[in-house]
Amino acid sequence: MAVLLCVILILVVIFVFVPKFLPTLSNKLTQIIVKSFDEEHRHKEELKMLNGELHSIHMVNEFPKYARTERKINKIKSELNALTQTRREVHLKVKLGLNVALRVLEVFIFIFLIYKFRHDPVIVFPPDWFFPLGSFLSFPAAVCGAVSTPFWIVTCRCAISKFSNMLSSH
């Protein structure tokens, strides 16, 4: 009974705090999976070089050369924007995939725990402590004064979420 209480509490803590760090985790994982495209780096370097060249060209005296360089810069900028957009889309897909995978894992683990320990109370109090709500708190364990696994999971999740929000707001 005490082991079940601790296991559920630990799992709930993990599944409440992991989503808080999901943006950082997804950023790191995306950097590993989708390294910045080599083309993107090449375009950035070429853009720096062309901007330096553009600043050295006198617009009035060498207008054709200035216009060609400016067109090259605009073309590279549009290609760079397309590459950046593609990288952002991949980042969003990885982040969404991680979030969905985490939630699915959480649901399966809690469904397994609820199914496996549905008739075992997590903790038993004297029956008169929760008089009007006793049967609700013990459902489906049906032990008077007991706290069931589903209710314990919900209670832990709510309490830890509130505590986490309190910490993050300060």
PDB file of C-alpha atoms in Angstrom:
ATOM      1  CA  MET A   1       0.000   0.000   0.000  1.00  0.00           C
ATOM      2  CA  ALA A   2       2.789   2.454   0.877  1.00  0.00           C
ATOM      3  CA  VAL A   3       4.716   1.421  -2.224  1.00  0.00           C
ATOM      4  CA  LEU A   4       1.695   2.134  -4.409  1.00  0.00           C
ATOM      5  CA  LEU A   5       1.293   5.517  -2.746  1.00  0.00           C
ATOM      6  CA  CYS A   6       4.926   6.427  -3.438  1.00  0.00           C
ATOM      7  CA  VAL A   7       4.918   5.074  -7.017  1.00  0.00           C
ATOM      8  CA  ILE A   8       1.816   7.061  -7.918  1.00  0.00           C
ATOM      9  CA  LEU A   9       3.170  10.195  -6.277  1.00  0.00           C
ATOM     10  CA  ILE A  10       6.498   9.900  -8.119  1.00  0.00           C
ATOM     11  CA  LEU A  11       4.790   9.280 -11.468  1.00  0.00           C
ATOM     12  CA  VAL A  12       2.449  12.205 -10.985  1.00  0.00           C
ATOM     13  CA  VAL A  13       5.369  14.473 -10.049  1.00  0.00           C
ATOM     14  CA  ILE A  14       7.226  13.390 -13.174  1.00  0.00           C
ATOM     15  CA  PHE A  15       4.234  13.875 -15.456  1.00  0.00           C
ATOM     16  CA  VAL A  16       3.429  17.292 -13.996  1.00  0.00           C
ATOM     17  CA  PHE A  17       6.966  18.707 -14.076  1.00  0.00           C
ATOM     18  CA  VAL A  18       8.188  17.229 -17.388  1.00  0.00           C
ATOM     19  CA  PRO A  19       5.767  19.352 -19.483  1.00  0.00           C
ATOM     20  CA  LYS A  20       7.189  22.449 -17.780  1.00  0.00           C
ATOM     21  CA  PHE A  21      10.579  21.606 -19.295  1.00  0.00           C
ATOM     22  CA  LEU A  22       9.186  20.376 -22.599  1.00  0.00           C
ATOM     23  CA  PRO A  23      10.136  23.521 -24.579  1.00  0.00           C
ATOM     24  CA  THR A  24      13.771  23.226 -23.468  1.00  0.00           C
ATOM     25  CA  LEU A  25      13.767  19.491 -24.044  1.00  0.00           C
ATOM     26  CA  SER A  26      12.232  19.816 -27.504  1.00  0.00           C
ATOM     27  CA  ASN A  27      14.692  22.573 -28.460  1.00  0.00           C
ATOM     28  CA  LYS A  28      17.661  20.392 -27.492  1.00  0.00           C
ATOM     29  CA  LEU A  29      16.205  17.337 -29.201  1.00  0.00           C
ATOM     30  CA  THR A  30      15.413  19.325 -32.331  1.00  0.00           C
ATOM     31  CA  GLN A  31      18.978  20.643 -32.427  1.00  0.00           C
ATOM     32  CA  ILE A  32      20.221  17.069 -32.285  1.00  0.00           C
ATOM     33  CA  ILE A  33      17.741  15.683 -34.821  1.00  0.00           C
ATOM     34  CA  VAL A  34      17.528  18.646 -37.175  1.00  0.00           C
ATOM     35  CA  LYS A  35      20.852  20.354 -37.235  1.00  0.00           C
ATOM     36  CA  SER A  36      20.803  23.710 -38.940  1.00  0.00           C
ATOM     37  CA  PHE A  37      20.927  23.135 -42.632  1.00  0.00           C
ATOM     38  CA  ASP A  38      24.353  23.593 -44.220  1.00  0.00           C
ATOM     39  CA  GLU A  39      22.665  25.660 -46.913  1.00  0.00           C
ATOM     40  CA  GLU A  40      21.369  28.010 -44.246  1.00  0.00           C
ATOM     41  CA  HIS A  41      24.865  28.647 -42.903  1.00  0.00           C
ATOM     42  CA  ARG A  42      26.225  29.044 -46.418  1.00  0.00           C
ATOM     43  CA  HIS A  43      23.487  31.558 -47.283  1.00  0.00           C
ATOM     44  CA  LYS A  44      24.156  33.553 -44.120  1.00  0.00           C
ATOM     45  CA  GLU A  45      27.862  33.776 -44.904  1.00  0.00           C
ATOM     46  CA  GLU A  46      27.152  34.721 -48.510  1.00  0.00           C
ATOM     47  CA  LEU A  47      24.662  37.352 -47.334  1.00  0.00           C
ATOM     48  CA  LYS A  48      27.271  38.905 -45.026  1.00  0.00           C
ATOM     49  CA  MET A  49      29.801  38.962 -47.854  1.00  0.00           C
ATOM     50  CA  LEU A  50      27.323  40.521 -50.321  1.00  0.00           C
ATOM     51  CA  ASN A  51      26.182  43.136 -47.784  1.00  0.00           C
ATOM     52  CA  GLY A  52      29.806  44.139 -47.258  1.00  0.00           C
ATOM     53  CA  GLU A  53      30.284  44.309 -51.024  1.00  0.00           C
ATOM     54  CA  LEU A  54      27.080  46.340 -51.399  1.00  0.00           C
ATOM     55  CA  HIS A  55      28.281  48.897 -48.856  1.00  0.00           C
ATOM     56  CA  SER A  56      31.537  49.305 -50.758  1.00  0.00           C
ATOM     57  CA  ILE A  57      29.764  49.976 -54.098  1.00  0.00           C
ATOM     58  CA  HIS A  58      28.843  53.578 -54.863  1.00  0.00           C
ATOM     59  CA  MET A  59      25.182  53.502 -55.884  1.00  0.00           C
ATOM     60  CA  VAL A  60      25.241  56.419 -58.328  1.00  0.00           C
ATOM     61  CA  ASN A  61      28.542  55.670 -60.085  1.00  0.00           C
ATOM     62  CA  GLU A  62      28.135  51.876 -60.348  1.00  0.00           C
ATOM     63  CA  PHE A  63      24.372  51.426 -60.468  1.00  0.00           C
ATOM     64  CA  PRO A  64      24.253  48.212 -62.588  1.00  0.00           C
ATOM     65  CA  LYS A  65      26.694  46.435 -60.269  1.00  0.00           C
ATOM     66  CA  TYR A  66      24.813  47.790 -57.238  1.00  0.00           C
ATOM     67  CA  ALA A  67      21.448  46.581 -58.613  1.00  0.00           C
ATOM     68  CA  ARG A  68      22.851  43.091 -59.444  1.00  0.00           C
ATOM     69  CA  THR A  69      24.283  42.762 -55.964  1.00  0.00           C
ATOM     70  CA  GLU A  70      21.014  43.945 -54.421  1.00  0.00           C
ATOM     71  CA  ARG A  71      19.047  41.370 -56.473  1.00  0.00           C
ATOM     72  CA  LYS A  72      21.456  38.636 -55.331  1.00  0.00           C
ATOM     73  CA  ILE A  73      20.920  39.729 -51.714  1.00  0.00           C
ATOM     74  CA  ASN A  74      17.132  39.669 -52.134  1.00  0.00           C
ATOM     75  CA  LYS A  75      17.264  36.203 -53.730  1.00  0.00           C
ATOM     76  CA  ILE A  76      19.459  34.831 -50.925  1.00  0.00           C
ATOM     77  CA  LYS A  77      17.185  36.396 -48.299  1.00  0.00           C
ATOM     78  CA  SER A  78      14.129  34.719 -49.818  1.00  0.00           C
ATOM     79  CA  GLU A  79      15.930  31.348 -49.946  1.00  0.00           C
ATOM     80  CA  LEU A  80      17.095  31.822 -46.358  1.00  0.00           C
ATOM     81  CA  ASN A  81      13.535  32.624 -45.263  1.00  0.00           C
ATOM     82  CA  ALA A  82      12.289  29.434 -46.955  1.00  0.00           C
ATOM     83  CA  LEU A  83      14.956  27.348 -45.211  1.00  0.00           C
ATOM     84  CA  THR A  84      14.200  28.990 -41.871  1.00  0.00           C
ATOM     85  CA  GLN A  85      10.486  28.291 -42.335  1.00  0.00           C
ATOM     86  CA  THR A  86      11.227  24.624 -43.091  1.00  0.00           C
ATOM     87  CA  ARG A  87      13.399  24.338 -39.976  1.00  0.00           C
ATOM     88  CA  ARG A  88      10.653  25.925 -37.858  1.00  0.00           C
ATOM     89  CA  GLU A  89       8.074  23.497 -39.238  1.00  0.00           C
ATOM     90  CA  VAL A  90      10.275  20.532 -38.355  1.00  0.00           C
ATOM     91  CA  HIS A  91      10.855  21.998 -34.886  1.00  0.00           C
ATOM     92  CA  LEU A  92       7.101  22.370 -34.384  1.00  0.00           C
ATOM     93  CA  LYS A  93       6.478  18.783 -35.515  1.00  0.00           C
ATOM     94  CA  VAL A  94       9.106  17.427 -33.114  1.00  0.00           C
ATOM     95  CA  LYS A  95       7.707  19.499 -30.254  1.00  0.00           C
ATOM     96  CA  LEU A  96       4.158  18.373 -30.992  1.00  0.00           C
ATOM     97  CA  GLY A  97       5.276  14.751 -31.321  1.00  0.00           C
ATOM     98  CA  LEU A  98       7.067  14.875 -27.974  1.00  0.00           C
ATOM     99  CA  ASN A  99       4.064  16.422 -26.281  1.00  0.00           C
ATOM    100  CA  VAL A 100       1.661  13.842 -27.719  1.00  0.00           C
ATOM    101  CA  ALA A 101       4.008  10.952 -26.890  1.00  0.00           C
ATOM    102  CA  LEU A 102       4.387  12.182 -23.313  1.00  0.00           C
ATOM    103  CA  ARG A 103       0.629  12.516 -22.851  1.00  0.00           C
ATOM    104  CA  VAL A 104      -0.073   9.084 -24.375  1.00  0.00           C
ATOM    105  CA  LEU A 105       2.554   7.518 -22.116  1.00  0.00           C
ATOM    106  CA  GLU A 106       1.035   9.268 -19.111  1.00  0.00           C
ATOM    107  CA  VAL A 107      -2.470   8.061 -19.971  1.00  0.00           C
ATOM    108  CA  PHE A 108      -1.358   4.453 -20.510  1.00  0.00           C
ATOM    109  CA  ILE A 109       0.612   4.360 -17.262  1.00  0.00           C
ATOM    110  CA  PHE A 110      -2.239   5.798 -15.225  1.00  0.00           C
ATOM    111  CA  ILE A 111      -4.809   3.526 -16.893  1.00  0.00           C
ATOM    112  CA  PHE A 112      -2.575   0.553 -16.090  1.00  0.00           C
ATOM    113  CA  LEU A 113      -2.213   1.670 -12.458  1.00  0.00           C
ATOM    114  CA  ILE A 114      -5.938   2.259 -12.088  1.00  0.00           C
ATOM    115  CA  TYR A 115      -6.755  -1.112 -13.665  1.00  0.00           C
ATOM    116  CA  LYS A 116      -4.134  -3.056 -11.708  1.00  0.00           C
ATOM    117  CA  PHE A 117      -4.929  -1.493  -8.314  1.00  0.00           C
ATOM    118  CA  ARG A 118      -8.618  -0.674  -8.769  1.00  0.00           C
ATOM    119  CA  HIS A 119      -9.726  -2.741  -5.794  1.00  0.00           C
ATOM    120  CA  ASP A 120      -6.783  -1.897  -3.527  1.00  0.00           C
ATOM    121  CA  PRO A 121      -7.093   1.233  -1.409  1.00  0.00           C
ATOM    122  CA  VAL A 122      -4.080   3.517  -1.430  1.00  0.00           C
ATOM    123  CA  ILE A 123      -4.626   4.596   2.152  1.00  0.00           C
ATOM    124  CA  VAL A 124      -7.357   3.828   4.685  1.00  0.00           C
ATOM    125  CA  PHE A 125      -8.660   6.381   7.166  1.00  0.00           C
ATOM    126  CA  PRO A 126     -11.284   5.931   9.867  1.00  0.00           C
ATOM    127  CA  PRO A 127     -14.699   5.632   8.138  1.00  0.00           C
ATOM    128  CA  ASP A 128     -16.204   8.718   9.785  1.00  0.00           C
ATOM    129  CA  TRP A 129     -13.490  11.119   8.528  1.00  0.00           C
ATOM    130  CA  PHE A 130     -15.005  11.493   5.079  1.00  0.00           C
ATOM    131  CA  PHE A 131     -18.614  10.720   6.021  1.00  0.00           C
ATOM    132  CA  PRO A 132     -20.574  12.289   3.165  1.00  0.00           C
ATOM    133  CA  LEU A 133     -17.899  11.628   0.519  1.00  0.00           C
ATOM    134  CA  GLY A 134     -16.620   8.250   1.717  1.00  0.00           C
ATOM    135  CA  SER A 135     -18.085   6.164  -1.098  1.00  0.00           C
ATOM    136  CA  PHE A 136     -16.943   8.671  -3.725  1.00  0.00           C
ATOM    137  CA  LEU A 137     -13.355   8.690  -2.428  1.00  0.00           C
ATOM    138  CA  SER A 138     -13.160   4.908  -2.221  1.00  0.00           C
ATOM    139  CA  PHE A 139     -14.721   4.098  -5.606  1.00  0.00           C
ATOM    140  CA  PRO A 140     -14.054   1.395  -6.983  1.00  0.00           C
ATOM    141  CA  ALA A 141     -12.250  -0.060  -3.923  1.00  0.00           C
ATOM    142  CA  ALA A 142     -15.513   0.016  -1.904  1.00  0.00           C
ATOM    143  CA  VAL A 143     -13.693   0.084   1.441  1.00  0.00           C
ATOM    144  CA  CYS A 144     -15.302   2.587   3.758  1.00  0.00           C
ATOM    145  CA  GLY A 145     -12.844   5.374   4.644  1.00  0.00           C
ATOM    146  CA  ALA A 146     -10.366   4.354   1.946  1.00  0.00           C
ATOM    147  CA  VAL A 147      -8.828   6.526  -0.758  1.00  0.00           C
ATOM    148  CA  SER A 148      -8.874   4.764  -4.125  1.00  0.00           C
ATOM    149  CA  THR A 149      -6.144   4.813  -6.762  1.00  0.00           C
ATOM    150  CA  PRO A 150      -8.056   7.019  -9.257  1.00  0.00           C
ATOM    151  CA  PHE A 151      -8.898   9.573  -6.597  1.00  0.00           C
ATOM    152  CA  TRP A 152      -5.310   9.559  -5.303  1.00  0.00           C
ATOM    153  CA  ILE A 153      -3.943  10.162  -8.823  1.00  0.00           C
ATOM    154  CA  VAL A 154      -6.330  13.071  -9.391  1.00  0.00           C
ATOM    155  CA  THR A 155      -5.583  14.555  -5.972  1.00  0.00           C
ATOM    156  CA  CYS A 156      -1.808  14.306  -6.414  1.00  0.00           C
ATOM    157  CA  ARG A 157      -1.989  15.749  -9.913  1.00  0.00           C
ATOM    158  CA  CYS A 158      -4.064  18.737  -8.772  1.00  0.00           C
ATOM    159  CA  ALA A 159      -1.920  19.420  -5.714  1.00  0.00           C
ATOM    160  CA  ILE A 160       1.375  19.200  -7.594  1.00  0.00           C
ATOM    161  CA  SER A 161       0.041  21.344 -10.450  1.00  0.00           C
ATOM    162  CA  LYS A 162      -1.031  24.036  -7.997  1.00  0.00           C
ATOM    163  CA  PHE A 163       2.330  23.863  -6.230  1.00  0.00           C
ATOM    164  CA  SER A 164       4.161  24.010  -9.556  1.00  0.00           C
ATOM    165  CA  ASN A 165       2.126  27.022 -10.675  1.00  0.00           C
ATOM    166  CA  MET A 166       2.814  28.714  -7.336  1.00  0.00           C
ATOM    167  CA  LEU A 167       6.556  28.194  -7.813  1.00  0.00           C
ATOM    168  CA  SER A 168       6.538  29.434 -11.388  1.00  0.00           C
ATOM    169  CA  SER A 169       4.531  32.556 -10.553  1.00  0.00           C
ATOM    170  CA  HIS A 170       7.126  33.753  -7.991  1.00  0.00           C
TER     171      HIS A 170
END
